[in-house]
Structure formats: C-alpha cells, structure tokens
Amino acid sequence: FRKEKLAIRDQAINEDVPFSFDRVFGASAGQADVFDEVSGLVQSAIDGYNVCIFSYGQTGSGKTHTMLGNGNGEMRGLIPRAVEKILEQARDAECH
C-alpha cells in the first residue's frame, strides 16, 4: 500500500524534516474503517505475536474516541471490537 508522507520545515535549521505514516484516516472514516485496517494486528496477537497500536495526535483529535468508541453498534471503538474478535476466536476454539 502507499505510505502517507509529509515534510515540515524546521525553522531552527531551515530544512524540511520528513515524516511518513503507514495510514492516515480522514474525518469521514468510521470506526469500522479503522478496525478493518488494524484487525490483522488483533489476529497476530491471538497467534502469539507482540503487537502495538499507537494512536498519536493533537489534543481533542479523537484518539480516545477511536480507541474506546461510544456505546454499542457502529460507534464501538478499536478496543471493544478487538475484545469481541478475541472472544469469538476463543469460542470457536472451544467448539473444535
């Protein structure tokens, strides 16, 4: 996939400082869109790998909302969706 790139001018040294991001979500992205992007990491954790989802941004930009969500249904955040996926996998494993 295509990485997102950004350069910011550092006034102290008068040079551009490059940054790259694996994925940047726009304001119209929903909770399901974000979870779809990271659900493979949840599966990797279930498979025994160490994973980390790092949420970074300005105060008030929606990090907590993205992680926790609001209530049930479509507004569930990454954490409730990840726990749901883990519990589904555990139930499936018990049945087999």
mmCIF file with all atom_site columns, C-alpha atoms in Angstrom:
data_model
loop_
_atom_site.group_PDB
_atom_site.id
_atom_site.type_symbol
_atom_site.label_atom_id
_atom_site.label_alt_id
_atom_site.label_comp_id
_atom_site.label_asym_id
_atom_site.label_entity_id
_atom_site.label_seq_id
_atom_site.pdbx_PDB_ins_code
_atom_site.Cartn_x
_atom_site.Cartn_y
_atom_site.Cartn_z
_atom_site.occupancy
_atom_site.B_iso_or_equiv
_atom_site.pdbx_formal_charge
_atom_site.auth_seq_id
_atom_site.auth_comp_id
_atom_site.auth_asym_id
_atom_site.auth_atom_id
_atom_site.pdbx_PDB_model_num
ATOM 1  C CA . PHE A 1 1  ? 0.000   0.000   0.000  1.00 0.00 ? 1  PHE A CA 1
ATOM 2  C CA . ARG A 1 2  ? 1.007   3.610   -0.342 1.00 0.00 ? 2  ARG A CA 1
ATOM 3  C CA . LYS A 1 3  ? 2.594   5.346   2.646  1.00 0.00 ? 3  LYS A CA 1
ATOM 4  C CA . GLU A 1 4  ? 1.460   8.837   3.540  1.00 0.00 ? 4  GLU A CA 1
ATOM 5  C CA . LYS A 1 5  ? 4.306   11.369  3.581  1.00 0.00 ? 5  LYS A CA 1
ATOM 6  C CA . LEU A 1 6  ? 4.641   14.853  4.995  1.00 0.00 ? 6  LEU A CA 1
ATOM 7  C CA . ALA A 1 7  ? 7.533   17.303  5.342  1.00 0.00 ? 7  ALA A CA 1
ATOM 8  C CA . ILE A 1 8  ? 7.612   20.097  7.888  1.00 0.00 ? 8  ILE A CA 1
ATOM 9  C CA . ARG A 1 9  ? 10.063  22.978  7.712  1.00 0.00 ? 9  ARG A CA 1
ATOM 10 C CA . ASP A 1 10 ? 12.242  23.198  10.849 1.00 0.00 ? 10 ASP A CA 1
ATOM 11 C CA . GLN A 1 11 ? 12.849  26.921  11.230 1.00 0.00 ? 11 GLN A CA 1
ATOM 12 C CA . ALA A 1 12 ? 15.845  26.389  13.544 1.00 0.00 ? 12 ALA A CA 1
ATOM 13 C CA . ILE A 1 13 ? 17.870  24.591  10.881 1.00 0.00 ? 13 ILE A CA 1
ATOM 14 C CA . ASN A 1 14 ? 15.955  25.856  7.836  1.00 0.00 ? 14 ASN A CA 1
ATOM 15 C CA . GLU A 1 15 ? 15.431  22.326  6.491  1.00 0.00 ? 15 GLU A CA 1
ATOM 16 C CA . ASP A 1 16 ? 12.455  20.130  5.753  1.00 0.00 ? 16 ASP A CA 1
ATOM 17 C CA . VAL A 1 17 ? 12.031  17.238  8.177  1.00 0.00 ? 17 VAL A CA 1
ATOM 18 C CA . PRO A 1 18 ? 10.269  14.273  6.514  1.00 0.00 ? 18 PRO A CA 1
ATOM 19 C CA . PHE A 1 19 ? 7.648   12.137  8.235  1.00 0.00 ? 19 PHE A CA 1
ATOM 20 C CA . SER A 1 20 ? 5.905   9.040   6.889  1.00 0.00 ? 20 SER A CA 1
ATOM 21 C CA . PHE A 1 21 ? 2.795   7.264   8.127  1.00 0.00 ? 21 PHE A CA 1
ATOM 22 C CA . ASP A 1 22 ? 1.528   3.778   7.396  1.00 0.00 ? 22 ASP A CA 1
ATOM 23 C CA . ARG A 1 23 ? -2.019  5.070   7.250  1.00 0.00 ? 23 ARG A CA 1
ATOM 24 C CA . VAL A 1 24 ? -3.838  8.352   7.817  1.00 0.00 ? 24 VAL A CA 1
ATOM 25 C CA . PHE A 1 25 ? -7.612  8.342   8.226  1.00 0.00 ? 25 PHE A CA 1
ATOM 26 C CA . GLY A 1 26 ? -9.695  11.269  7.090  1.00 0.00 ? 26 GLY A CA 1
ATOM 27 C CA . ALA A 1 27 ? -12.533 12.858  9.027  1.00 0.00 ? 27 ALA A CA 1
ATOM 28 C CA . SER A 1 28 ? -15.101 10.746  7.167  1.00 0.00 ? 28 SER A CA 1
ATOM 29 C CA . ALA A 1 29 ? -13.529 7.408   8.227  1.00 0.00 ? 29 ALA A CA 1
ATOM 30 C CA . GLY A 1 30 ? -15.755 5.424   10.560 1.00 0.00 ? 30 GLY A CA 1
ATOM 31 C CA . GLN A 1 31 ? -14.872 3.123   13.432 1.00 0.00 ? 31 GLN A CA 1
ATOM 32 C CA . ALA A 1 32 ? -15.329 0.075   11.192 1.00 0.00 ? 32 ALA A CA 1
ATOM 33 C CA . ASP A 1 33 ? -12.891 1.539   8.626  1.00 0.00 ? 33 ASP A CA 1
ATOM 34 C CA . VAL A 1 34 ? -10.201 1.947   11.257 1.00 0.00 ? 34 VAL A CA 1
ATOM 35 C CA . PHE A 1 35 ? -10.794 -1.512  12.736 1.00 0.00 ? 35 PHE A CA 1
ATOM 36 C CA . ASP A 1 36 ? -10.689 -3.132  9.298  1.00 0.00 ? 36 ASP A CA 1
ATOM 37 C CA . GLU A 1 37 ? -7.229  -1.628  8.852  1.00 0.00 ? 37 GLU A CA 1
ATOM 38 C CA . VAL A 1 38 ? -5.852  -2.955  12.164 1.00 0.00 ? 38 VAL A CA 1
ATOM 39 C CA . SER A 1 39 ? -7.824  -6.190  12.618 1.00 0.00 ? 39 SER A CA 1
ATOM 40 C CA . GLY A 1 40 ? -4.875  -8.152  11.228 1.00 0.00 ? 40 GLY A CA 1
ATOM 41 C CA . LEU A 1 41 ? -2.866  -6.985  14.232 1.00 0.00 ? 41 LEU A CA 1
ATOM 42 C CA . VAL A 1 42 ? -5.532  -8.399  16.550 1.00 0.00 ? 42 VAL A CA 1
ATOM 43 C CA . GLN A 1 43 ? -5.206  -11.734 14.765 1.00 0.00 ? 43 GLN A CA 1
ATOM 44 C CA . SER A 1 44 ? -1.413  -11.545 15.126 1.00 0.00 ? 44 SER A CA 1
ATOM 45 C CA . ALA A 1 45 ? -1.838  -11.015 18.886 1.00 0.00 ? 45 ALA A CA 1
ATOM 46 C CA . ILE A 1 46 ? -4.151  -14.037 19.041 1.00 0.00 ? 46 ILE A CA 1
ATOM 47 C CA . ASP A 1 47 ? -1.468  -16.004 17.187 1.00 0.00 ? 47 ASP A CA 1
ATOM 48 C CA . GLY A 1 48 ? 1.049   -15.087 19.913 1.00 0.00 ? 48 GLY A CA 1
ATOM 49 C CA . TYR A 1 49 ? 2.883   -12.130 18.412 1.00 0.00 ? 49 TYR A CA 1
ATOM 50 C CA . ASN A 1 50 ? 3.525   -8.888  20.273 1.00 0.00 ? 50 ASN A CA 1
ATOM 51 C CA . VAL A 1 51 ? 1.658   -6.012  18.655 1.00 0.00 ? 51 VAL A CA 1
ATOM 52 C CA . CYS A 1 52 ? 1.152   -2.340  19.412 1.00 0.00 ? 52 CYS A CA 1
ATOM 53 C CA . ILE A 1 53 ? -1.377  0.125   18.062 1.00 0.00 ? 53 ILE A CA 1
ATOM 54 C CA . PHE A 1 54 ? -0.065  3.622   18.625 1.00 0.00 ? 54 PHE A CA 1
ATOM 55 C CA . SER A 1 55 ? -2.574  6.431   18.426 1.00 0.00 ? 55 SER A CA 1
ATOM 56 C CA . TYR A 1 56 ? -0.983  9.837   18.046 1.00 0.00 ? 56 TYR A CA 1
ATOM 57 C CA . GLY A 1 57 ? -2.486  13.243  17.548 1.00 0.00 ? 57 GLY A CA 1
ATOM 58 C CA . GLN A 1 58 ? -3.339  16.643  18.864 1.00 0.00 ? 58 GLN A CA 1
ATOM 59 C CA . THR A 1 59 ? -5.451  17.004  21.998 1.00 0.00 ? 59 THR A CA 1
ATOM 60 C CA . GLY A 1 60 ? -9.091  16.675  21.018 1.00 0.00 ? 60 GLY A CA 1
ATOM 61 C CA . SER A 1 61 ? -8.369  14.962  17.702 1.00 0.00 ? 61 SER A CA 1
ATOM 62 C CA . GLY A 1 62 ? -10.275 11.776  18.592 1.00 0.00 ? 62 GLY A CA 1
ATOM 63 C CA . LYS A 1 63 ? -7.672  9.283   19.859 1.00 0.00 ? 63 LYS A CA 1
ATOM 64 C CA . THR A 1 64 ? -9.742  8.173   22.858 1.00 0.00 ? 64 THR A CA 1
ATOM 65 C CA . HIS A 1 65 ? -12.912 8.085   20.777 1.00 0.00 ? 65 HIS A CA 1
ATOM 66 C CA . THR A 1 66 ? -11.157 5.902   18.192 1.00 0.00 ? 66 THR A CA 1
ATOM 67 C CA . MET A 1 67 ? -9.864  3.508   20.835 1.00 0.00 ? 67 MET A CA 1
ATOM 68 C CA . LEU A 1 68 ? -12.977 3.289   23.047 1.00 0.00 ? 68 LEU A CA 1
ATOM 69 C CA . GLY A 1 69 ? -15.818 4.490   20.877 1.00 0.00 ? 69 GLY A CA 1
ATOM 70 C CA . ASN A 1 70 ? -19.210 5.485   22.138 1.00 0.00 ? 70 ASN A CA 1
ATOM 71 C CA . GLY A 1 71 ? -21.790 2.895   23.111 1.00 0.00 ? 71 GLY A CA 1
ATOM 72 C CA . ASN A 1 72 ? -22.701 -0.116  21.027 1.00 0.00 ? 72 ASN A CA 1
ATOM 73 C CA . GLY A 1 73 ? -23.132 -0.831  17.355 1.00 0.00 ? 73 GLY A CA 1
ATOM 74 C CA . GLU A 1 74 ? -21.256 1.130   14.719 1.00 0.00 ? 74 GLU A CA 1
ATOM 75 C CA . MET A 1 75 ? -19.752 3.547   17.242 1.00 0.00 ? 75 MET A CA 1
ATOM 76 C CA . ARG A 1 76 ? -17.765 0.841   19.091 1.00 0.00 ? 76 ARG A CA 1
ATOM 77 C CA . GLY A 1 77 ? -14.071 1.675   19.102 1.00 0.00 ? 77 GLY A CA 1
ATOM 78 C CA . LEU A 1 78 ? -10.988 -0.448  18.454 1.00 0.00 ? 78 LEU A CA 1
ATOM 79 C CA . ILE A 1 79 ? -10.786 -1.908  21.966 1.00 0.00 ? 79 ILE A CA 1
ATOM 80 C CA . PRO A 1 80 ? -14.360 -3.263  22.156 1.00 0.00 ? 80 PRO A CA 1
ATOM 81 C CA . ARG A 1 81 ? -14.069 -4.598  18.593 1.00 0.00 ? 81 ARG A CA 1
ATOM 82 C CA . ALA A 1 82 ? -10.718 -6.256  19.361 1.00 0.00 ? 82 ALA A CA 1
ATOM 83 C CA . VAL A 1 83 ? -12.084 -7.879  22.541 1.00 0.00 ? 83 VAL A CA 1
ATOM 84 C CA . GLU A 1 84 ? -15.106 -9.095  20.579 1.00 0.00 ? 84 GLU A CA 1
ATOM 85 C CA . LYS A 1 85 ? -12.824 -10.663 17.956 1.00 0.00 ? 85 LYS A CA 1
ATOM 86 C CA . ILE A 1 86 ? -10.678 -12.349 20.634 1.00 0.00 ? 86 ILE A CA 1
ATOM 87 C CA . LEU A 1 87 ? -13.741 -13.772 22.401 1.00 0.00 ? 87 LEU A CA 1
ATOM 88 C CA . GLU A 1 88 ? -15.179 -15.033 19.088 1.00 0.00 ? 88 GLU A CA 1
ATOM 89 C CA . GLN A 1 89 ? -11.898 -16.825 18.352 1.00 0.00 ? 89 GLN A CA 1
ATOM 90 C CA . ALA A 1 90 ? -11.886 -18.345 21.860 1.00 0.00 ? 90 ALA A CA 1
ATOM 91 C CA . ARG A 1 91 ? -15.472 -19.588 21.436 1.00 0.00 ? 91 ARG A CA 1
ATOM 92 C CA . ASP A 1 92 ? -14.627 -21.047 18.038 1.00 0.00 ? 92 ASP A CA 1
ATOM 93 C CA . ALA A 1 93 ? -11.592 -22.813 19.507 1.00 0.00 ? 93 ALA A CA 1
ATOM 94 C CA . GLU A 1 94 ? -13.725 -24.326 22.282 1.00 0.00 ? 94 GLU A CA 1
ATOM 95 C CA . CYS A 1 95 ? -16.153 -25.740 19.712 1.00 0.00 ? 95 CYS A CA 1
ATOM 96 C CA . HIS A 1 96 ? -13.417 -27.520 17.753 1.00 0.00 ? 96 HIS A CA 1
#
